[in-house]
Every structure is written in structure tokens, then in C-alpha cells.
mmCIF file of C-alpha atoms in Angstrom:
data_model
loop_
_atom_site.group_PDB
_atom_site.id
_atom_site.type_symbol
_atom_site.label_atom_id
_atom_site.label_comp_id
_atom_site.label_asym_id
_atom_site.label_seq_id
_atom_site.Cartn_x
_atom_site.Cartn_y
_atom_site.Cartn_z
ATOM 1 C CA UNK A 1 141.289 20.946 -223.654
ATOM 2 C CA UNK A 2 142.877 21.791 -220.482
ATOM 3 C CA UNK A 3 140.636 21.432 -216.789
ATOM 4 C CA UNK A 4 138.818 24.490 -215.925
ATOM 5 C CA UNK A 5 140.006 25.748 -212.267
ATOM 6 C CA UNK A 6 137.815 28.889 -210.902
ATOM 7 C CA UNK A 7 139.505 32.251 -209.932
ATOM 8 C CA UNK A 8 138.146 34.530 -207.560
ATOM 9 C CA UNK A 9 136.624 36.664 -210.140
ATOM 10 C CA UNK A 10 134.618 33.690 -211.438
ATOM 11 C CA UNK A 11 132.487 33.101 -207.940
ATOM 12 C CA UNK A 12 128.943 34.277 -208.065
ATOM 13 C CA UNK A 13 128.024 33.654 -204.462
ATOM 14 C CA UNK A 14 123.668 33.744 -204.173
ATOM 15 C CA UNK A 15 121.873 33.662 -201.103
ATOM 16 C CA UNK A 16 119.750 30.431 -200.107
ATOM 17 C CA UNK A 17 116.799 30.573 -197.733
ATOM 18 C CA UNK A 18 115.687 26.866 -196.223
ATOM 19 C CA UNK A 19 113.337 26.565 -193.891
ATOM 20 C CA UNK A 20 113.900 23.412 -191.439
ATOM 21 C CA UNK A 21 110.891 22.908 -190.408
ATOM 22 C CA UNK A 22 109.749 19.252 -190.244
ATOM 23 C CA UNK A 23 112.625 18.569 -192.727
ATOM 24 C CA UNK A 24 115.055 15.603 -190.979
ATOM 25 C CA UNK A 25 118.169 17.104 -189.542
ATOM 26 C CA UNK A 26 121.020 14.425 -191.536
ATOM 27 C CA UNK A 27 119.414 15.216 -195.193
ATOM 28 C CA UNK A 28 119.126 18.856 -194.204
ATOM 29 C CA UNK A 29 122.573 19.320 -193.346
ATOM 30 C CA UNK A 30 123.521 17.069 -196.354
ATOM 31 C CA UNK A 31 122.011 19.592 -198.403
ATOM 32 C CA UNK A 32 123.169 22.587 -196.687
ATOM 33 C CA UNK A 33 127.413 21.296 -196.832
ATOM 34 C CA UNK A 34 126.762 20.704 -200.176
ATOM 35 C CA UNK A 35 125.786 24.029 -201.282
ATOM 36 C CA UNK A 36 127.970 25.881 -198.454
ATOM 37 C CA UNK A 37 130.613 23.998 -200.579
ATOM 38 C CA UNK A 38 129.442 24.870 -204.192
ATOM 39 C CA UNK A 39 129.150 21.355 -205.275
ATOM 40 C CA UNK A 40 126.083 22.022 -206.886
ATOM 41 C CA UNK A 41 127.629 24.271 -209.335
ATOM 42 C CA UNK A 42 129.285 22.793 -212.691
ATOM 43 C CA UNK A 43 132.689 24.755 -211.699
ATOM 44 C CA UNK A 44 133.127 23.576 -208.796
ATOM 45 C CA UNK A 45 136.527 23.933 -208.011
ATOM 46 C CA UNK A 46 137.970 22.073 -204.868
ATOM 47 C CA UNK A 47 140.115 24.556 -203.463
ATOM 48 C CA UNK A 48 138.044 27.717 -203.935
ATOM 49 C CA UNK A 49 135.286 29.105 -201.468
ATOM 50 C CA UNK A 50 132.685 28.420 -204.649
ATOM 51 C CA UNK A 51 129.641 28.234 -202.115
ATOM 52 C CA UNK A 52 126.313 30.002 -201.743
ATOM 53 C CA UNK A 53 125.576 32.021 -198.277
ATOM 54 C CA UNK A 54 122.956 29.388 -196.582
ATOM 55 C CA UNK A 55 120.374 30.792 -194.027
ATOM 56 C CA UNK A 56 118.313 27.807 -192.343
ATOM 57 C CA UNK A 57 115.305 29.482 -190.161
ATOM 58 C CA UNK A 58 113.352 27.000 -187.611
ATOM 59 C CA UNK A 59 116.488 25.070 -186.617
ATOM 60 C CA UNK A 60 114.419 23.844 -183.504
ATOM 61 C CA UNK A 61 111.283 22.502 -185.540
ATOM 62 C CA UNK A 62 113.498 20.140 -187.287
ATOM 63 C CA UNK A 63 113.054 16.329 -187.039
ATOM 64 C CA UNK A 64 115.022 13.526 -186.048
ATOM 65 C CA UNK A 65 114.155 9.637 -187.413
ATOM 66 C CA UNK A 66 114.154 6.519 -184.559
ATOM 67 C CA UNK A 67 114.839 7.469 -181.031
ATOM 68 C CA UNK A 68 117.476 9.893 -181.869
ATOM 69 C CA UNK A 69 116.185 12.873 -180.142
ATOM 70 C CA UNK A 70 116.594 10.775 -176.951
ATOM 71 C CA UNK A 71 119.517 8.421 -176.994
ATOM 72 C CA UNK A 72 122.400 10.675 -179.099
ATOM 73 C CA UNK A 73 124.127 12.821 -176.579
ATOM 74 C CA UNK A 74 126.955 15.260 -177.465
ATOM 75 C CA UNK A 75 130.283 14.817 -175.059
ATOM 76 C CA UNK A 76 132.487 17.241 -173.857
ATOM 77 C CA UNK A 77 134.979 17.385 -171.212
ATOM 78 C CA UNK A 78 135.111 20.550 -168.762
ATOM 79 C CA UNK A 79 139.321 19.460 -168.358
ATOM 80 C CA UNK A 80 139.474 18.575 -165.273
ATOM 81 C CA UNK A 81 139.345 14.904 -163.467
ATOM 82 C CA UNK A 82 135.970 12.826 -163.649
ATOM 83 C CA UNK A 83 134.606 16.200 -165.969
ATOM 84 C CA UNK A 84 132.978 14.389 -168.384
ATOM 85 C CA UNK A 85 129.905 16.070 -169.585
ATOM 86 C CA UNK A 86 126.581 14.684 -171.657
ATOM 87 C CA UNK A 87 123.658 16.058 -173.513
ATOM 88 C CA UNK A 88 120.796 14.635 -175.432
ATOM 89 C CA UNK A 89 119.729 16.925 -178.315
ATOM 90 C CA UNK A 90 116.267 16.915 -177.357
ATOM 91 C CA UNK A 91 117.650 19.050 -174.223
ATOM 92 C CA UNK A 92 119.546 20.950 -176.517
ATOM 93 C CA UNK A 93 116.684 21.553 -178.888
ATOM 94 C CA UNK A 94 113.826 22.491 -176.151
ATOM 95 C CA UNK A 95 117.314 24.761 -174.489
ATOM 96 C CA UNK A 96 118.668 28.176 -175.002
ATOM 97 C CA UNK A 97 120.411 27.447 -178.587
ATOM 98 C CA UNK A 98 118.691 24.722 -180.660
ATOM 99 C CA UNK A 99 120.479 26.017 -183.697
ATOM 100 C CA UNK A 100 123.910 24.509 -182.086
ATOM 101 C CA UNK A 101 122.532 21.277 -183.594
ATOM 102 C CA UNK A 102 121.866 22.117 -187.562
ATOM 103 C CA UNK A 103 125.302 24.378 -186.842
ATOM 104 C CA UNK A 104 127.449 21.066 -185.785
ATOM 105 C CA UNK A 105 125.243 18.745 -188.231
ATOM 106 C CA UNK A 106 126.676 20.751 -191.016
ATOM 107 C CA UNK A 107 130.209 21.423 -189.898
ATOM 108 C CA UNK A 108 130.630 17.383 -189.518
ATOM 109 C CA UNK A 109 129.311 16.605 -192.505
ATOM 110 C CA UNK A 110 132.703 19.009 -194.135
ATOM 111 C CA UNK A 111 136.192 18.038 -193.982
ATOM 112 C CA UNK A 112 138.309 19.290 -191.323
ATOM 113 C CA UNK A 113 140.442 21.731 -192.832
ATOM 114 C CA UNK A 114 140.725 25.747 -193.129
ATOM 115 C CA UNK A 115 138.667 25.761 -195.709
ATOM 116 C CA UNK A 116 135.912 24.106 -194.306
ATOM 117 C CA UNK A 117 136.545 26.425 -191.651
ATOM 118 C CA UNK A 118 136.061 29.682 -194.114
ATOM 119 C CA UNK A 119 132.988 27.828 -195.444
ATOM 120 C CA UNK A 120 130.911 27.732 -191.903
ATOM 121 C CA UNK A 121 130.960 31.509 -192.472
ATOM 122 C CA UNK A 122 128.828 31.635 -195.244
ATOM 123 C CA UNK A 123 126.008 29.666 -192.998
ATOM 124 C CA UNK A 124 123.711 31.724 -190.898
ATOM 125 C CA UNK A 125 121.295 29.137 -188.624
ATOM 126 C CA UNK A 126 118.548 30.522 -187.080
ATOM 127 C CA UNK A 127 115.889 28.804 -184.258
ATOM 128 C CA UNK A 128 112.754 30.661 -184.973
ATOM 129 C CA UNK A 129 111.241 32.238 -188.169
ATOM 130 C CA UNK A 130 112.573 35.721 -188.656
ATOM 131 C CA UNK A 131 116.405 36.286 -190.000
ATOM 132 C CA UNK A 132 118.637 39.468 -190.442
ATOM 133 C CA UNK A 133 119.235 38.579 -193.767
ATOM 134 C CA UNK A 134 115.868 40.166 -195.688
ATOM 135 C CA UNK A 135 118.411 42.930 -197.482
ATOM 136 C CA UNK A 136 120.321 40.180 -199.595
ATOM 137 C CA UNK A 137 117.021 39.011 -201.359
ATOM 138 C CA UNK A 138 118.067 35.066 -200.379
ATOM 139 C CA UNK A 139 115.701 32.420 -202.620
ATOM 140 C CA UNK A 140 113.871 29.997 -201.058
ATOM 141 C CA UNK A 141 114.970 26.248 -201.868
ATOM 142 C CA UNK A 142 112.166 24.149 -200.570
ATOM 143 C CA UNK A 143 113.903 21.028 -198.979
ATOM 144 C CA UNK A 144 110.993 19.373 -198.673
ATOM 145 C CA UNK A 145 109.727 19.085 -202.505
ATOM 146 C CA UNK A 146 113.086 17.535 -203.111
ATOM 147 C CA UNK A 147 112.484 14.187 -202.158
ATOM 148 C CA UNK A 148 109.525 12.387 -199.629
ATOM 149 C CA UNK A 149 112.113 11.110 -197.463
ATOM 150 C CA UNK A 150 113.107 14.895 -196.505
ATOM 151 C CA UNK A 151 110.313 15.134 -194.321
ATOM 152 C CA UNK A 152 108.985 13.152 -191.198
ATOM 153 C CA UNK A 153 105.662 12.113 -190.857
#
């Protein structure tokens, strides 16, 4: 019996529709890497781009547990002396791009490789309720059926 490794003739990419709202953003991306990554497939092959194209609508009605929404700030530096820069993601969801959130959620819960890289193509994050995507017939996986603790109350 020799260990089955997928060929790019054996992918049979679908598209997924998940709606974020009240869902809690660490199990949401959870879910989201792991089908961006095809692990949810029985040939799942670790090399291959074996993932389904994800499309997440309502990125800024999603939910955050504790006192996260005020206390974790994203850093970045602007490169020059003293340029140190902070942001809470409650200012970043109520801002201009609340999907930036579910969009680095995901990409940190992938390893940091080209492939990973390749794989953040297939995801498609959207803040509000209406997506491009209607044409490619995406199915709905309801998040929040999959286990209580998806949701916030």
C-alpha cells in the first residue's frame, strides 16, 4: 500500500459561504485556515493548495470573548525614530476596514511560508452582507450550529 499524495488534477476546490456574524473571531478563523488549507478533506496532502475558496460576509459583526475588543492593539512601526504606532481592534472594527481583522486572524493562524501565502488567495472577507461572489454558487457552512461555544451571548 503505498501513501496517497494529491496531483493537481485530483483538487476539487468548492466554494464556502460563512457568515460571521455573532460567531467569535479565534474559532472563526480556526475554521476558516482549516478549510483554506483542505484539512478537512481525507486527501489532504501537505504540500498541495487542496483548499476550498472561503468567503466570510459581516467581518465587523463578529465577536470577541473578555475585554479583547479593548485591550489587544495591533503594532506597527512607521520606520522612523520614536514611530511606534497602536490600535485597538474595536477602532479597527467601528473604522474604514473591519475585515483587516478576520483577514490577519486567519493568516496567523497558517504557517509562514509561500504556500500559506498562495492559500490567503482563496479567502475573500467581506464587512457587510453582500459579496461579489453570487456566480460561483458558494454553500453556506453555518459556524454557529457547529458547536455552542461558536457564538457569544
Amino acid at each position: 500500500m503505498k501513501t496517497f499524495s494529491a496531483t493537481p488534477a485530483d483538487i476539487d476546490k468548492k466554494w464556502i459561504l460563512i457568515d460571521a456574524e455573532g460567531v467569535v473571531l479565534g474559532r472563526l478563523a480556526s475554521i476558516v485556515a482549516m478549510r483554506l488549507r483542505g484539512k478537512h478533506k481525507a486527501s489532504f496532502t501537505p504540500h498541495m493548495d487542496m483548499g476550498d475558496n472561503v468567503i466570510v460576509i459581516n467581518a465587523d459583526k463578529i465577536q470577541l470573548t473578555g475585554k479583547k475588543r479593548s485591550d489587544k492593539k495591533f503594532y506597527w512601526h512607521t520606520g522612523h525614530p520614536g514611530g511606534i504606532k497602536e490600535r485597538s481592534i474595536g477602532q479597527i472594527l467601528e473604522g474604514d476596514h473591519p475585515e483587516r481583522v478576520v483577514m490577519k486572524a486567519v493568516q496567523r493562524m497558517l504557517p509562514g511560508n509561500k504556500l500559506s501565502r498562495k492559500v490567503m488567495t482563496n479567502l475573500r472577507v467581506y464587512a457587510g452582507a453582500e459579496h461579489g461572489q453570487e456566480a460561483q454558487k458558494p454553500e453556506v457552512l453555518d459556524v454557529k450550529a457547529l458547536n455552542k461555544k461558536n457564538t457569544r451571548s
